[in-house]
Coordinates of C-alpha atoms and ligand atoms in Angstrom, one line a residue:
M1 CA -5.3 0.9 -11.4
P2 CA -3.8 3.4 -8.5
S3 CA -6.6 4.9 -6.2
T4 CA -7.6 8.6 -6.3
R5 CA -5.1 10.0 -2.9
A6 CA -2.3 7.0 -4.2
L7 CA -2.6 9.4 -7.8
I8 CA -2.3 12.4 -5.9
H9 CA 0.6 12.1 -3.9
A10 CA 2.7 10.8 -6.8
P11 CA 5.7 10.5 -7.5
W12 CA 6.4 8.1 -4.5
S13 CA 9.6 6.2 -3.5
A14 CA 10.6 4.0 -0.5
S15 CA 11.5 7.2 2.3
K16 CA 8.3 8.7 0.6
V17 CA 5.7 5.9 2.1
S18 CA 8.1 4.3 5.1
T19 CA 7.5 8.2 6.3
G20 CA 3.2 7.4 5.2
L21 CA 3.4 4.3 7.1
R22 CA 5.2 5.6 10.0
C23 CA 3.6 9.1 11.0
P24 CA 1.4 10.9 8.8
Q25 CA 1.9 14.2 10.6
L26 CA 6.2 14.3 9.4
F27 CA 4.8 13.1 5.7
H28 CA 2.1 16.4 6.5
F29 CA 5.3 18.4 6.6
K30 CA 7.9 17.1 4.5
Y31 CA 5.6 16.0 1.8
I32 CA 2.7 17.9 1.7
Q33 CA 3.7 21.4 3.1
K34 CA 6.9 21.4 2.3
L35 CA 8.0 23.2 4.5
K36 CA 12.2 23.2 4.8
E37 CA 14.1 21.5 7.8
P38 CA 14.3 23.2 11.3
E39 CA 17.1 21.2 12.5
V40 CA 19.0 18.8 10.1
M41 CA 20.0 16.0 12.8
P42 CA 23.9 15.0 12.5
E43 CA 23.1 11.9 11.4
T44 CA 21.6 13.2 8.4
R45 CA 24.5 15.1 7.3
I46 CA 26.5 12.0 8.0
G47 CA 24.9 9.6 6.0
K48 CA 24.9 12.4 3.2
A49 CA 28.5 13.2 3.4
I50 CA 29.4 9.1 3.2
H51 CA 27.4 8.4 0.8
K52 CA 28.7 12.0 -1.4
A53 CA 32.4 10.1 -0.6
L54 CA 31.7 6.4 -1.8
E55 CA 30.4 8.2 -4.3
L56 CA 33.2 10.2 -5.8
S57 CA 35.5 6.6 -4.5
L58 CA 33.3 5.0 -6.9
M59 CA 33.1 7.6 -9.9
G60 CA 37.0 7.3 -9.8
T61 CA 38.4 10.1 -7.3
P62 CA 41.2 8.3 -5.0
I63 CA 39.4 7.6 -1.0
A64 CA 41.5 10.4 0.5
E65 CA 40.7 13.4 -1.9
A66 CA 37.3 12.0 -1.9
T67 CA 36.8 11.9 2.6
S68 CA 38.9 15.3 3.0
T69 CA 36.4 16.9 0.7
V70 CA 33.3 15.8 2.1
R71 CA 35.1 15.7 6.0
A72 CA 35.2 19.2 5.3
E73 CA 32.0 20.4 4.9
L74 CA 30.5 18.7 8.5
P75 CA 29.8 21.9 10.8
S76 CA 32.0 19.9 14.1
D77 CA 34.7 18.2 15.3
I78 CA 32.0 15.4 16.7
E79 CA 30.5 15.0 13.7
Q80 CA 34.1 14.5 11.7
M81 CA 35.1 12.4 14.2
R82 CA 31.9 10.1 12.8
F83 CA 33.2 10.7 9.7
D84 CA 36.5 9.8 10.1
N85 CA 34.8 6.4 11.8
L86 CA 32.5 5.1 9.1
A87 CA 35.4 6.0 6.8
T88 CA 37.3 3.8 6.8
G89 CA 34.9 1.2 6.1
M90 CA 35.5 2.9 2.6
P91 CA 39.3 1.4 1.4
P92 CA 38.5 -2.3 2.7
F93 CA 34.1 -2.0 -0.2
A94 CA 36.7 -0.2 -2.7
A95 CA 39.1 -3.5 -2.5
R96 CA 36.1 -6.0 -1.9
I97 CA 34.0 -4.3 -5.5
G98 CA 37.3 -4.4 -7.0
Q99 CA 37.5 -8.0 -6.7
F100 CA 34.2 -8.0 -7.1
R101 CA 34.4 -6.8 -10.0
K102 CA 37.8 -8.8 -11.7
R103 CA 35.6 -11.8 -10.8
R104 CA 32.5 -11.2 -13.0
R105 CA 32.2 -9.4 -16.0
V106 CA 30.6 -6.4 -15.7
A107 CA 28.6 -4.2 -18.6
R108 CA 27.8 -0.9 -16.6
Q109 CA 29.0 0.9 -13.8
L110 CA 25.6 2.7 -12.2
V111 CA 26.6 5.0 -9.1
E112 CA 23.7 7.2 -7.9
Y113 CA 21.5 5.5 -10.6
S114 CA 17.7 8.1 -10.8
L115 CA 15.4 5.7 -12.3
A116 CA 11.4 6.3 -12.1
V117 CA 7.8 4.6 -13.1
R118 CA 4.4 5.4 -14.5
E119 CA 1.6 4.1 -12.6
D120 CA 1.4 1.3 -15.6
L121 CA 5.0 0.5 -14.5
T122 CA 6.8 2.0 -17.9
T123 CA 9.4 4.1 -17.7
T124 CA 9.6 7.6 -17.6
Q125 CA 11.8 10.4 -16.6
F126 CA 12.1 11.0 -12.9
Y127 CA 11.6 14.6 -12.9
A128 CA 8.8 14.3 -15.7
G129 CA 5.3 15.0 -14.1
D130 CA 4.1 11.1 -15.2
A131 CA 6.6 9.7 -12.5
Y132 CA 3.9 7.6 -9.9
Y133 CA 7.5 6.2 -8.2
R134 CA 11.2 6.6 -7.8
G135 CA 14.4 6.4 -6.9
V136 CA 17.8 6.8 -6.7
L137 CA 20.1 3.7 -6.9
D138 CA 23.0 4.0 -5.0
L139 CA 25.3 1.4 -6.4
G140 CA 24.8 -0.8 -9.5
Y141 CA 26.6 -3.7 -12.4
L142 CA 25.1 -4.4 -14.8
F143 CA 26.5 -7.8 -15.9
E144 CA 27.2 -9.7 -19.0
D145 CA 25.7 -12.9 -18.9
D146 CA 21.5 -10.7 -18.0
S147 CA 22.0 -10.3 -14.4
I148 CA 21.7 -7.0 -12.1
A149 CA 23.6 -6.6 -8.6
L150 CA 21.3 -3.2 -7.1
V151 CA 23.6 -1.8 -3.6
D152 CA 21.8 -0.2 -0.8
H153 CA 24.7 2.1 1.2
K154 CA 22.8 2.3 4.7
T155 CA 24.7 3.8 7.1
G156 CA 21.6 3.5 9.8
A157 CA 21.2 -0.1 12.3
R158 CA 19.0 -3.0 11.0
I159 CA 15.7 -3.4 11.0
P160 CA 14.6 -6.4 12.8
G161 CA 12.4 -8.6 10.8
T162 CA 12.4 -7.0 7.8
S163 CA 14.1 -9.7 5.2
I164 CA 17.0 -7.4 2.0
T165 CA 14.1 -8.1 -0.5
D166 CA 11.6 -5.5 2.2
Q167 CA 13.8 -3.4 2.0
L168 CA 15.3 -2.7 -2.0
E169 CA 11.6 -3.9 -2.7
G170 CA 10.6 -0.4 -5.0
Y171 CA 14.9 0.0 -6.5
A172 CA 14.3 -4.6 -8.2
V173 CA 10.6 -2.7 -9.2
L174 CA 12.5 -0.6 -11.2
A175 CA 15.5 -2.2 -12.5
A176 CA 13.1 -4.6 -13.7
A177 CA 11.1 -1.6 -15.8
A178 CA 14.7 -0.3 -16.8
F179 CA 16.2 -3.6 -18.0
R180 CA 13.5 -5.3 -18.9
H181 CA 16.7 -8.5 -20.7
V182 CA 17.5 -9.0 -16.9
R183 CA 17.0 -12.1 -15.6
R184 CA 18.4 -12.4 -11.6
F185 CA 18.2 -9.1 -9.4
W186 CA 20.8 -10.0 -6.7
L187 CA 19.7 -7.8 -3.8
G188 CA 22.6 -5.6 -1.4
I189 CA 22.9 -4.0 2.0
H190 CA 26.6 -1.9 2.4
W191 CA 25.9 -1.8 6.2
I192 CA 28.4 0.8 6.6
A193 CA 28.7 1.0 10.6
E194 CA 29.6 -2.8 10.6
R195 CA 31.9 -2.9 7.1
S196 CA 29.4 -5.2 5.9
V197 CA 27.9 -5.9 2.2
E198 CA 25.0 -8.2 2.8
W199 CA 22.9 -10.2 -0.9
S200 CA 19.6 -11.2 -1.2
P201 CA 19.2 -14.4 -2.7
A202 CA 18.6 -13.8 -6.3
V203 CA 15.2 -12.4 -7.3
R204 CA 14.0 -13.3 -10.5
P205 CA 11.8 -11.5 -13.2
E206 CA 8.3 -14.0 -12.3
L207 CA 9.0 -13.4 -8.8
V208 CA 9.1 -8.8 -8.6
R209 CA 5.7 -9.3 -11.2
D210 CA 4.3 -11.9 -9.2
E211 CA 4.7 -10.9 -5.5
L212 CA 7.3 -7.3 -6.0
V213 CA 5.2 -4.8 -7.6
P214 CA 1.8 -5.9 -5.4
D215 CA 3.1 -5.8 -2.6
L216 CA 4.9 -2.6 -3.4
L217 CA 2.1 -1.0 -5.3
D218 CA -0.1 -2.1 -2.0
N219 CA 2.6 0.1 0.2
I220 CA 1.7 3.0 -1.5
E221 CA -2.0 2.4 -1.5
A222 CA -1.5 1.5 2.9
A223 CA 0.9 4.6 2.3
A224 CA -1.9 7.0 0.3
L225 CA -4.2 5.1 3.0
A226 CA -2.7 6.1 6.2
V227 CA -1.9 10.2 5.9
D228 CA -5.0 10.7 4.2
D229 CA -7.0 11.6 7.1
G230 CA -5.0 14.7 7.7
P231 CA -1.5 15.1 10.4
R232 CA -2.4 12.8 12.2
T233 CA 0.8 12.0 15.2
H234 CA 2.6 9.7 15.4
P235 CA 4.7 9.5 18.1
G236 CA 7.6 6.6 19.0
S237 CA 11.2 5.9 18.9
W238 CA 12.0 7.7 15.6
C239 CA 11.4 11.5 17.1
D240 CA 14.1 11.3 18.2
R241 CA 15.2 11.3 15.2
C242 CA 12.5 13.5 13.0
A243 CA 14.1 16.8 12.3
Y244 CA 10.4 18.9 12.5
R245 CA 9.9 17.0 16.1
S246 CA 11.0 21.5 17.7
I247 CA 7.4 22.3 15.6
C248 CA 5.0 18.3 16.5
P249 CA 3.6 18.7 19.6
A250 CA 3.4 15.8 20.0
S251 CA 7.0 15.9 20.0
K252 CA 7.3 18.3 22.9
D253 CA 4.8 16.4 25.6
I254 CA 7.3 13.5 25.5
R255 CA 9.7 15.1 25.8
Y256 CA 9.2 18.1 28.2
E257 CA 6.3 16.8 29.9
P258 CA 7.4 16.0 33.6
V259 CA 6.5 12.0 34.6
E260 CA 5.3 11.2 38.6
Y261 CA 4.6 7.9 38.9
Y262 CA 3.3 6.6 41.5
E263 CA 3.7 3.0 42.6
D264 CA 0.2 2.9 43.9
D265 CA -1.0 3.9 40.3
E266 CA 0.0 0.6 39.6
D267 CA -3.0 -1.4 40.9
Ligands
SF4_301 S1 7.8 13.8 16.0 FE1 7.6 12.5 15.5 S2 5.4 12.6 16.2 FE2 6.1 14.3 15.3 S3 6.2 14.6 13.1 FE3 7.8 13.3 14.3 S4 8.1 11.6 13.6 FE4 5.8 12.8 13.2

């Protein structure tokens, strides 16, 4: 059973858990005060744009049309150039997906597919009041041989020391609850900037049940515990990309306070 503090902050998602674990102050701004982001980071805008272009193209819009539609919404030439650079990976990705679909018997394609579970891991609607954990799957393929491939598009850099299974365990848990007949889960990360798709070894439902589910529930509890003491700042390299840094006292200290350094201080 989840703790009361975990239930209070439900519904959880992968980014909500990682925000709670990383910085309780940011969690407070975003999920408790629900403050509008004071500044939207260019990386966030570009990431959303490329996700949108991929979604449109996977749903059948020609790539040139999909990219020009979302590109026009970016506010500066620099962001449009950065978008163009990432978008050069779309034709090879589409070609790879096309070949992959020819080789395997796909029963169903899932694009931007919402999934949610209750605290007892039974499925529910994404916006339902009893949703405990939820996520939106970027791309999935259900195959006729009772396996499923789950793909997450990432615009950022790889996180050293984390496996694909660590990063996508939430999606595996959600998909296992939604598609109970599935016997094998393939977890893939589409590294957009590197134009590569990295796959985990096949994951069996037993591994989801015995390892990924307890791990996910533990992470939710750890995040709930971390945010339970209120809005504590936890500065780190992630502050550079924090949309709330202009109103965070810790960030102001880090970025603007002059540092005086004397060699004698090292003694
Ligand atoms: S600037 Fe850093 S410390 Fe402040 S809320 Fe954002 S992530 Fe947390």
